[in-house]
Each structure stands twice: as C-alpha cells, then as structure tokens.
Coordinates of C-alpha atoms in Angstrom, one line a residue:
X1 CA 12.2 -15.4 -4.1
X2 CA 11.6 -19.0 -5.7
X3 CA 7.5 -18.8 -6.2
X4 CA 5.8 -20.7 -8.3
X5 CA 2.5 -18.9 -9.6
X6 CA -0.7 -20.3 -8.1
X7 CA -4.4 -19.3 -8.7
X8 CA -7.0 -18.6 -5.3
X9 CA -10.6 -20.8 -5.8
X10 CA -13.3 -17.9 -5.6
X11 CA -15.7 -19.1 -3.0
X12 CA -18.1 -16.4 -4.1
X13 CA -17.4 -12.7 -4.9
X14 CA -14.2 -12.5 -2.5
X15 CA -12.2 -11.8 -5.8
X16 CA -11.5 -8.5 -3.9
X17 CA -9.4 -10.4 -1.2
X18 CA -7.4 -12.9 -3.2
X19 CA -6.2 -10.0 -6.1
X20 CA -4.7 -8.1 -1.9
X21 CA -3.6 -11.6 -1.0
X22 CA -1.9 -12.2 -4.1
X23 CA 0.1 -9.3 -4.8
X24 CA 0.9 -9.7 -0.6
X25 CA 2.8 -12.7 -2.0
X26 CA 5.1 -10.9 -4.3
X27 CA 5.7 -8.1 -2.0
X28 CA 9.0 -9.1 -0.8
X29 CA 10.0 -7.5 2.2
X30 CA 6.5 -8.9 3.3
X31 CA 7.0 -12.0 2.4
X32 CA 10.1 -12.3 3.9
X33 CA 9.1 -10.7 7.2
X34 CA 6.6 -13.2 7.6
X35 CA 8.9 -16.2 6.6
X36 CA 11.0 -14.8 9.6
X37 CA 8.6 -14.2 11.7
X38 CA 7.1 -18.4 11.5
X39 CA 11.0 -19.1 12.7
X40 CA 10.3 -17.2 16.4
X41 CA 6.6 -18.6 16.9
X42 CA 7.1 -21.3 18.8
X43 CA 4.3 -24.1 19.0
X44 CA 2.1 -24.9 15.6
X45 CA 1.5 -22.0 13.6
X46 CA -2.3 -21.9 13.4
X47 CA -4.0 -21.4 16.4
X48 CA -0.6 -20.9 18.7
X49 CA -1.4 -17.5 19.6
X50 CA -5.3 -17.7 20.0
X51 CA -5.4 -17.7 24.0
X52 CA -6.5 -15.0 25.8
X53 CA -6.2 -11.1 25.1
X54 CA -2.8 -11.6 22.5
X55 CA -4.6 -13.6 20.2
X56 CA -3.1 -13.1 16.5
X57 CA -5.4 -15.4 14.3
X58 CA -4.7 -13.1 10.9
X59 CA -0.7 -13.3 11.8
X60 CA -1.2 -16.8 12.4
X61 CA -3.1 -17.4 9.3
X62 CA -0.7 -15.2 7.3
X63 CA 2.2 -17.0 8.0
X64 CA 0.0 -20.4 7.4
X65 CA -1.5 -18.7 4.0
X66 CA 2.1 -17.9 2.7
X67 CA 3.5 -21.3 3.7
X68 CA 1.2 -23.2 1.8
X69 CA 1.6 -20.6 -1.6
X70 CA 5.2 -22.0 -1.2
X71 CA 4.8 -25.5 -1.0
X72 CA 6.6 -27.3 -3.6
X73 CA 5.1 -30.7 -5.6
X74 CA 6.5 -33.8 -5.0
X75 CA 8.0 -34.2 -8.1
X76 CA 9.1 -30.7 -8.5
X77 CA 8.6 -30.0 -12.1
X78 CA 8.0 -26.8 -13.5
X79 CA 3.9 -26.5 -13.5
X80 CA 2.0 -24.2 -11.7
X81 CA 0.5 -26.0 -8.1
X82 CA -3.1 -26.4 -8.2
X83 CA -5.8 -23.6 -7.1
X84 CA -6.3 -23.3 -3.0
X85 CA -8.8 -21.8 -0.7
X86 CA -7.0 -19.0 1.8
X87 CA -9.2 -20.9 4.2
X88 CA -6.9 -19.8 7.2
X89 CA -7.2 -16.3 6.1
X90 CA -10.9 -16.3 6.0
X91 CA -11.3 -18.0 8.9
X92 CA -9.5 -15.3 11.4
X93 CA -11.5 -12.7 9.1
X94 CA -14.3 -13.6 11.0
X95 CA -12.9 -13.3 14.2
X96 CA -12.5 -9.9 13.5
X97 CA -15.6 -7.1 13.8
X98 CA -13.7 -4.6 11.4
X99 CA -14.0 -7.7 8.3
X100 CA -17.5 -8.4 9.6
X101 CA -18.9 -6.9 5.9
X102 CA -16.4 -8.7 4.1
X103 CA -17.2 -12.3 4.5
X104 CA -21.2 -12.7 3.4
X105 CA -20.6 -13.1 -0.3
X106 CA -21.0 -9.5 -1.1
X107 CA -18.2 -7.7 -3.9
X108 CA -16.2 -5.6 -1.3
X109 CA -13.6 -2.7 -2.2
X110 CA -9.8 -3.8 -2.6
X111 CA -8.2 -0.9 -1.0
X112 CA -10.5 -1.1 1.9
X113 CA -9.9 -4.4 2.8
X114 CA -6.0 -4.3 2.0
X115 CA -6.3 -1.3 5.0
X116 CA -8.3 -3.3 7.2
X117 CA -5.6 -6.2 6.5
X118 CA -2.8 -4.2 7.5
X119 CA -4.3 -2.9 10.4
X120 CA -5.4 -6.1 12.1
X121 CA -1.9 -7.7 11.1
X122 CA -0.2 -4.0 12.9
X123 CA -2.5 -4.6 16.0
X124 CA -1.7 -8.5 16.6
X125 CA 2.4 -7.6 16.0
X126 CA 2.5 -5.3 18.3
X127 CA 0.9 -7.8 20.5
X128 CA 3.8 -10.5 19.5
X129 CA 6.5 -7.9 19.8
X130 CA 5.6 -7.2 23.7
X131 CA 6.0 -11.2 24.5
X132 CA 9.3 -11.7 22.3
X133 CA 12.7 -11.2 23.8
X134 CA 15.1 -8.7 22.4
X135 CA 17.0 -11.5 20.9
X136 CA 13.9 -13.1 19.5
X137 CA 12.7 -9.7 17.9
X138 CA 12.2 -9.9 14.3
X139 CA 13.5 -6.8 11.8
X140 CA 11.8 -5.4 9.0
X141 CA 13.1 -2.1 6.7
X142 CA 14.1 0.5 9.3
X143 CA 12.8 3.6 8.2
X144 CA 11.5 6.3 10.3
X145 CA 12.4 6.4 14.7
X146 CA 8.5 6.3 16.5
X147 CA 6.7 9.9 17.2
X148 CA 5.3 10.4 19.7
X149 CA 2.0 13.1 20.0
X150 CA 3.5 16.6 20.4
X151 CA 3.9 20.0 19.2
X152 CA 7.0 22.2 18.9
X153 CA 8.5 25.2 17.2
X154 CA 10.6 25.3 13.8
X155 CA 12.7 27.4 12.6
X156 CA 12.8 27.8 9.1
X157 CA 13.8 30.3 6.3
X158 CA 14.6 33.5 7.4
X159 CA 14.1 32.7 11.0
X160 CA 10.5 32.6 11.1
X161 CA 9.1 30.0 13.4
X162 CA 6.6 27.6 12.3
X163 CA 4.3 25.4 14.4
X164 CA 4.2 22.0 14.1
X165 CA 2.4 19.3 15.5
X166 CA 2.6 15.4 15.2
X167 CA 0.2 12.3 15.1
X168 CA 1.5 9.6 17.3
X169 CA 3.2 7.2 15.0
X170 CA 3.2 3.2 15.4
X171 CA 6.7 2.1 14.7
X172 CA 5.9 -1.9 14.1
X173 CA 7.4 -3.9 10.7
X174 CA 3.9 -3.4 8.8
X175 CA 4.6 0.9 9.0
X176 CA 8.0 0.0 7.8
X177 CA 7.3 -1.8 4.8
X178 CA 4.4 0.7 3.8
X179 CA 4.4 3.6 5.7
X180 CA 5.0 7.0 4.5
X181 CA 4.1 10.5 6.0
X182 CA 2.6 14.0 4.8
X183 CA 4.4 17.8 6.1
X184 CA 0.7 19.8 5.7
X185 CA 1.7 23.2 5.8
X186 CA -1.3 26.1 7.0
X187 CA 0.0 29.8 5.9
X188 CA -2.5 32.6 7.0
X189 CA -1.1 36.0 6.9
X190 CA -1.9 36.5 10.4
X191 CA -0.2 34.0 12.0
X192 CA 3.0 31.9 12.0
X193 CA 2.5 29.0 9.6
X194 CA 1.6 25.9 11.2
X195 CA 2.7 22.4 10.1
X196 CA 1.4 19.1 11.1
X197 CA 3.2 15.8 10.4
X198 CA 0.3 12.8 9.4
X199 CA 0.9 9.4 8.5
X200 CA -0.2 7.3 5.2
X201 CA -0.1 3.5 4.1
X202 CA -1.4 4.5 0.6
X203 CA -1.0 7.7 -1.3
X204 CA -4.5 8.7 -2.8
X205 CA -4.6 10.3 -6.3
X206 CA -7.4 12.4 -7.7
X207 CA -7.8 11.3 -11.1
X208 CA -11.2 13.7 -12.0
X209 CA -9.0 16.6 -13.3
X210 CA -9.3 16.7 -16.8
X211 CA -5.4 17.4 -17.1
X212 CA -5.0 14.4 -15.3
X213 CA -4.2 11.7 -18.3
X214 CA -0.9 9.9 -16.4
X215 CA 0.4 8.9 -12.8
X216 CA 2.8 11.4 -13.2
X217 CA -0.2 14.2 -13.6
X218 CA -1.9 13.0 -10.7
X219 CA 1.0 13.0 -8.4
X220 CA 1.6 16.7 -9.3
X221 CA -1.4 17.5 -8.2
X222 CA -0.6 16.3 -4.3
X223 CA 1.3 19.7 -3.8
X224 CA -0.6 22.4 -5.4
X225 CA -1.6 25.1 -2.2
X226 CA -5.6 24.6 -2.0
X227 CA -7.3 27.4 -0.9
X228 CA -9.4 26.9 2.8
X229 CA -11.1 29.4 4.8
X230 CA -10.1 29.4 8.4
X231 CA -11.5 31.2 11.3
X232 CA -9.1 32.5 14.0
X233 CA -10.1 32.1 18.0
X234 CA -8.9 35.6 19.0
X235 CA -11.2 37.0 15.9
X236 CA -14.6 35.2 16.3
X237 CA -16.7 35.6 13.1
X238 CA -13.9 36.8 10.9
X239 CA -13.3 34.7 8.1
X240 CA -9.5 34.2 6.7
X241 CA -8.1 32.9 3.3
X242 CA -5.4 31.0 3.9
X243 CA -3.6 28.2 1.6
X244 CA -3.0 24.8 2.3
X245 CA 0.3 22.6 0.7
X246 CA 1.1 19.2 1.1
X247 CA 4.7 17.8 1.0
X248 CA 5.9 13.9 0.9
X249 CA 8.2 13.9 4.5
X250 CA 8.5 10.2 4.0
X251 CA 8.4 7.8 1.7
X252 CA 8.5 3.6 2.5
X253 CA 10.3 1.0 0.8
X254 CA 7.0 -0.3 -1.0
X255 CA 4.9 2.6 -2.1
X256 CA 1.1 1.8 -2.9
X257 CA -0.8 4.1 -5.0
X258 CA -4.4 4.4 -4.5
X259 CA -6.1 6.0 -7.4
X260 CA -9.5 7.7 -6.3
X261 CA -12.0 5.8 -8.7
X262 CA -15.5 5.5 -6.6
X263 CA -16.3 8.7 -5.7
X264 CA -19.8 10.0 -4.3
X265 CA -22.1 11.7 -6.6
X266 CA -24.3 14.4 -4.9
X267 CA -26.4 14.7 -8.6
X268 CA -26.4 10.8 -9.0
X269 CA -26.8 10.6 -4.5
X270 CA -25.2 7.5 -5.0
X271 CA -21.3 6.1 -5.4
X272 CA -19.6 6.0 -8.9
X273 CA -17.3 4.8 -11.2
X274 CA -15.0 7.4 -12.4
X275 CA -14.0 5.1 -15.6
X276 CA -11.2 7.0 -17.2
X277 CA -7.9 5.6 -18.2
X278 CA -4.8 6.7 -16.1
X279 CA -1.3 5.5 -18.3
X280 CA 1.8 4.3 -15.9
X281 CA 4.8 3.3 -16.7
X282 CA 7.4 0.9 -15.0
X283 CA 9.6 2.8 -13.0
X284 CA 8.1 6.2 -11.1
X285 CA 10.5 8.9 -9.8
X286 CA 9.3 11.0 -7.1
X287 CA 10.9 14.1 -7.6
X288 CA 12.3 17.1 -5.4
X289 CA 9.0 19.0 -6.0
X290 CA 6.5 17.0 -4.3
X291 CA 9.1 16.1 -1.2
X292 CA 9.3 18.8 1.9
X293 CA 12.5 20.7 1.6
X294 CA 14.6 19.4 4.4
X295 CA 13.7 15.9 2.9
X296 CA 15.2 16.2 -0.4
X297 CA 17.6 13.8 -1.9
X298 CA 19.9 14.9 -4.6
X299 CA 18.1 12.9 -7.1
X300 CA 14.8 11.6 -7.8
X301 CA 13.7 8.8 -5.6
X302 CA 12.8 5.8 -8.3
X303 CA 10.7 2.9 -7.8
X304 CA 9.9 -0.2 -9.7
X305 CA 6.2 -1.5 -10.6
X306 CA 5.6 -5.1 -9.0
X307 CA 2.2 -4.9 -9.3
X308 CA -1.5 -3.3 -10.8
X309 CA -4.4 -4.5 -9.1
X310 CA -7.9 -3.3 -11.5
X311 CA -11.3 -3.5 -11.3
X312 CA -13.3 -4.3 -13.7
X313 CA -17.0 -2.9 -15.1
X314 CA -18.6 0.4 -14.7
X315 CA -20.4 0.5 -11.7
X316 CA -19.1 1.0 -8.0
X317 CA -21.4 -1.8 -6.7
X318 CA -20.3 -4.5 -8.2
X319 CA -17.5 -5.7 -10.9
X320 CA -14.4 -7.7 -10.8
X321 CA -10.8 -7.6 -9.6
X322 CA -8.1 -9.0 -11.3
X323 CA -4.1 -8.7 -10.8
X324 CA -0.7 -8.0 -12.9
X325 CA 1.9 -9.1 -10.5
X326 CA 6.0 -8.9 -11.9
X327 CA 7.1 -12.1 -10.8
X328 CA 10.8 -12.3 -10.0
X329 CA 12.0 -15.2 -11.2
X330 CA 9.8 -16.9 -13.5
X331 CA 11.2 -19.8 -15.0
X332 CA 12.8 -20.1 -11.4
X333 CA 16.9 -20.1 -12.5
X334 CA 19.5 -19.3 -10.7
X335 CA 20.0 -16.4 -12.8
X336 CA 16.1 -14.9 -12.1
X337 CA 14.0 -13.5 -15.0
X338 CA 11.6 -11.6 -13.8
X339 CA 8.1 -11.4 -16.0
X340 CA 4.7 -10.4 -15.9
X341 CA 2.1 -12.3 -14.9
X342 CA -1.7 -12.2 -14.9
X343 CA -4.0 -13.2 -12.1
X344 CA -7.9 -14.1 -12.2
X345 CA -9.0 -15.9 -9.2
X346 CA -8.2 -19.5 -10.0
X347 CA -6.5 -18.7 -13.4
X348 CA -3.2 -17.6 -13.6
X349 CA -1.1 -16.6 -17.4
X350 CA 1.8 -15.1 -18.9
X351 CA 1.6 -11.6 -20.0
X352 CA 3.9 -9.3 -22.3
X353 CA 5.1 -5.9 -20.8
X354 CA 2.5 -4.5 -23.4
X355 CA -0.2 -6.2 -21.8
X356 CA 0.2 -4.6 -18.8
X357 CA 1.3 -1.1 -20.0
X358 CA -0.9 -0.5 -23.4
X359 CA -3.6 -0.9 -25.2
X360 CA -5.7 1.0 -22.0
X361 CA -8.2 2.6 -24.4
X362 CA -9.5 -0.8 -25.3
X363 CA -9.3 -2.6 -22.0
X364 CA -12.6 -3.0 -19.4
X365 CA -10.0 -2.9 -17.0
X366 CA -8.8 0.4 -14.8
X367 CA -5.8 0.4 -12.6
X368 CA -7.0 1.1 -9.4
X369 CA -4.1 -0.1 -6.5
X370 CA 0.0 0.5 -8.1
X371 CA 2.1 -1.1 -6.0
X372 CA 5.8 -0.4 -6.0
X373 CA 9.2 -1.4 -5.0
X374 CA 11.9 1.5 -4.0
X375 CA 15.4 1.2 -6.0
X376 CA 17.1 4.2 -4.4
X377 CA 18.0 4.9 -0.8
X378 CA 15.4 7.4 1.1
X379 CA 16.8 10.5 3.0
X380 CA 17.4 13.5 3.4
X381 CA 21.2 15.2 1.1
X382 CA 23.6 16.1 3.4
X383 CA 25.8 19.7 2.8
X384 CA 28.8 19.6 5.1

C-alpha cells in the first residue's frame, strides 16, 4: 500500500473516532476490500445507495473517507497531505441510532465505537451482497463456511459424546477480516460435557491479575477452567460445581486485542481506569495451549503488530486517544520500509520501534486496542 500519512482535524472530542478511522487505513485487507468494493458500485459513491430500505451511507462514506486519505498532491512530492475532516463518515453516523451518543461532542470509548463501526458496515454489506450478481461479488480473506443455529453430538476422546451447540454466524467480508470464534466447554460430573461454539471480533483480556505484567500473561489467562455453579432441571434446588474452559476455535487474519481497562467499581459505584502498564512485543504467537484440540496447527500461529491504539489520563470519563500505526512503506519506494508512526488528531510523526515498545513506566499513555496482522496460515494439522 502507497499511503502517505495524514492527520484527522478534531472537531471536538471525536479523537476516539479518528485514532478507529486511522488505524482502519492501515489495515490492509480492509483497505483493499473497500478499494474493491468502489469498483462494483455503480453511480457516484456518496449517496448512491441511500434510497429506500438498502441504504448503505457508512459503506458509502467509507469508501468516500478512504478515497480521499489516498489522494495524491498535485505535485507529488514527498510531504504529508494536509489535515481533513471524515465529514462523510460523520455524516452517515448520524443516520444511524446505534452512533446516536457518539456525535454531541462528548469523549466516547474507542472499542465501542470500532464495534458499532463494524457492525453498521456488516449490516449495509449484506444489504449490497443481496443486489450484486455473482460475477459482481467482491472477495475478502475466506476463512470459516457460515453456521447456521444448531445443536449436535460430538464424539470425542474415548468415545464420550459431547453436546454442542452453535450461534448463527454472519459470513460477510467484515467476519472475514476480524472474526474469530470461542469452543466454551461446560464439564459437570453429572452430565455429558456440553460445548457451545460463540463468535468474537475482539478478544478481551483481563489485565487486573496481579501476575498479569505482559500480553502474553493475559492471554494465558483465556483458558484457565473457572469455576460456575450450575443447577440441573431434572434436580431442582441442587446446586452443582462444575468448570468452565475456553478454547480459541478460530482465529482471523487481523486479530484485535481489547485489553479490559474501564472496569465498574462496586466500592467506587462508578467506572474506572485500571492504569497499569501491560508490555507487548512485535510479533505474538498464539500457541497450541489456548487453541481447541482439533484446531491445532503444528506450530504456533504468529502475528505482526500494525497497530496500538491508547488512551490517555486516569479517569474513565474523559482523556485522550492517540495512535501508533506500522506504516508499510514509509518513504514510499519500490522496495517498502515499513516504520512506525505516531498519530494525534491533526498531528502526525515519526517514531522509533522504542517509542512504541519501551519506556511504558514513564508514559501517560496505556495500550488499550493491539491490532494485528496474521503471518502464518490458520488451520487445523492434518495426520494422514
């Protein structure tokens, strides 16, 4: 990708939605989806889809949004393009009920609205995909087939059957890109285990353990068994111990990370900050150990960090978002470079690797989003 860094104007605490909109930009299997996707809209680009029940303004404004990050000057030299409004981008906001909270001037979360992003741009694709031809469909990174709702029975080690159920799944290109899903396995000693199979677009990482000093701490804790009482309908009133494990059954091609930093406190009765330093590193291997048995690859699966979206201050109320986005080609050769970058709104600078992964202990900032690229293929070993 040939980007030239630009910085988004703040029109007034919406620092939250240009640190998602930016690192949206160097996502590339988003970016290139969209670029696609302009090529098989027919008509002008804003607005074409607005009629009627199929309207797609965020689509619409996406595409527009991402077309004018790209432009290039007229004299094509090497400085950074001047600041923009996402105007188009805030304008379909507010045709939308879910963004409703998002758009009076108030500091909103990041990871909130990047969900409420991703939905609205799932709901107005599916829309698009129903009017396209096949020949006009566009592709995005095939990963999983669609579930649908359903429950059937497994047979696992030893022959013992298992029960396990499944969420309906939404196969469109945004589930592709980040979609990933859980194997939640129930084991009571009364019954057969029972597994169900749920879906996630960011993986959420408790950070409160004291043991919990790196990324790599917190993912461990995803599949410890918890403990959880369950009651059983043939045994009203008795109460059961049972144990509770989570297992990665999927992983997508861009992994976010959503580390768990506002939290409600029942002796504070408000939200907070949980302000500790989490250290990550540039690549992340997902090992065997957190990914359900018949899932497992032979070796770790490895990603690469592309971006660190933080927030900034102490309370949950308020503060500041800023971005480090790894941008691909920086000096935008033929033989790319890629290099970090820092984001602030408007401003945009050159950072050194160290920037972005020391000095934590003397930073404001917390990592709260980690976005990542995979480098390995995704699936299952085969044993012939």
């Amino acid at each position: 990708m040939k980007i030239r860094p630009r910085g988004l104007v703040n029109t007034g605490n919406m620092c939250f939605a240009n640190s998602v909109l930016q690192v949206l930009v160097y996502c590339q299997p988003f970016h290139r989806f969209f670029s696609e996707l302009r090529k098989h809209l027919a008509g002008p680009v804003v607005g074409s889809q607005r009629e009627g029940t199929k309207a797609t303004p965020l689509v619409d404004a996406t595409i527009q949004f991402l077309k004018e990050f790209g432009k290039e000057r007229e004299d094509d030299i090497f400085d950074e393009l001047d600041s923009f409004i996402p105007t188009y981008v805030y304008d379909a906001m507010k045709e939308k009920k879910r963004f409703a909270n998002m758009i009076g001037g108030h500091q909103e979360d990041a990871e909130e609205f990047l969900g409420f992003f991703l939905d609205t741009l799932e709901e107005e694709l599916l829309s698009i995909s129903q009017s396209l031809s096949p020949k006009e469909s566009v592709k995005a990174p095939t990963e999983e087939p669609q579930v649908q709702d359903g429950e059937w029975l497994e047979v696992g080690k030893k022959n013992k059957t298992v029960t396990t159920r499944t969420a309906k799944s939404t196969d469109s290109p945004i589930t592709r890109i980040f979609g990933g899903k859980f194997r939640s396995t129930l084991r009571n000693p009364h019954q057969r285990d029972s597994v169900t199979i749920e879906d996630w677009r960011s993986l959420q990482l408790d950070i409160q353990p004291e043991n919990v000093k790196t990324l790599k701490d917190a993912l461990q804790h995803i599949s410890h068994p918890q403990p959880v009482q369950i009651s059983i309908p043939t045994r009203p009133g008795v109460i059961h111990e049972a144990t509770q494990q989570v297992l990665i059954e999927a992983l997508p091609p861009v992994l976010i990370l959503h580390m768990k930093r506002f939290l409600y406190d029942t002796k504070v009765g408000d939200v907070v900050k949980v302000g500790k330093q989490v250290s990550f590193s540039p690549e992340l291997e997902i090992g065997s150990d957190l990914i359900a048995p018949s899932k497992r690859t032979p070796q770790p699966v490895r990603y690469q960090l592309f971006g660190v979206l933080y927030h900034h201050g102490p309370s949950a109320s308020g503060g500041h978002y800023t971005l480090d986005v790894l941008h691909p080609n920086r000096e935008l050769s033929e033989r790319p470079r890629p290099a970090w970058i820092r984001i602030d709104d408007e401003l945009v600078s050159d950072v050194r690797p160290e920037d972005v992964f020391g000095g934590l202990d003397r930073d404001d900032r917390h990592a709260y989003l980690l976005f990542y690229r995979r480098l390995t293929a995704w699936g299952p070993s085969r044993t012939n």
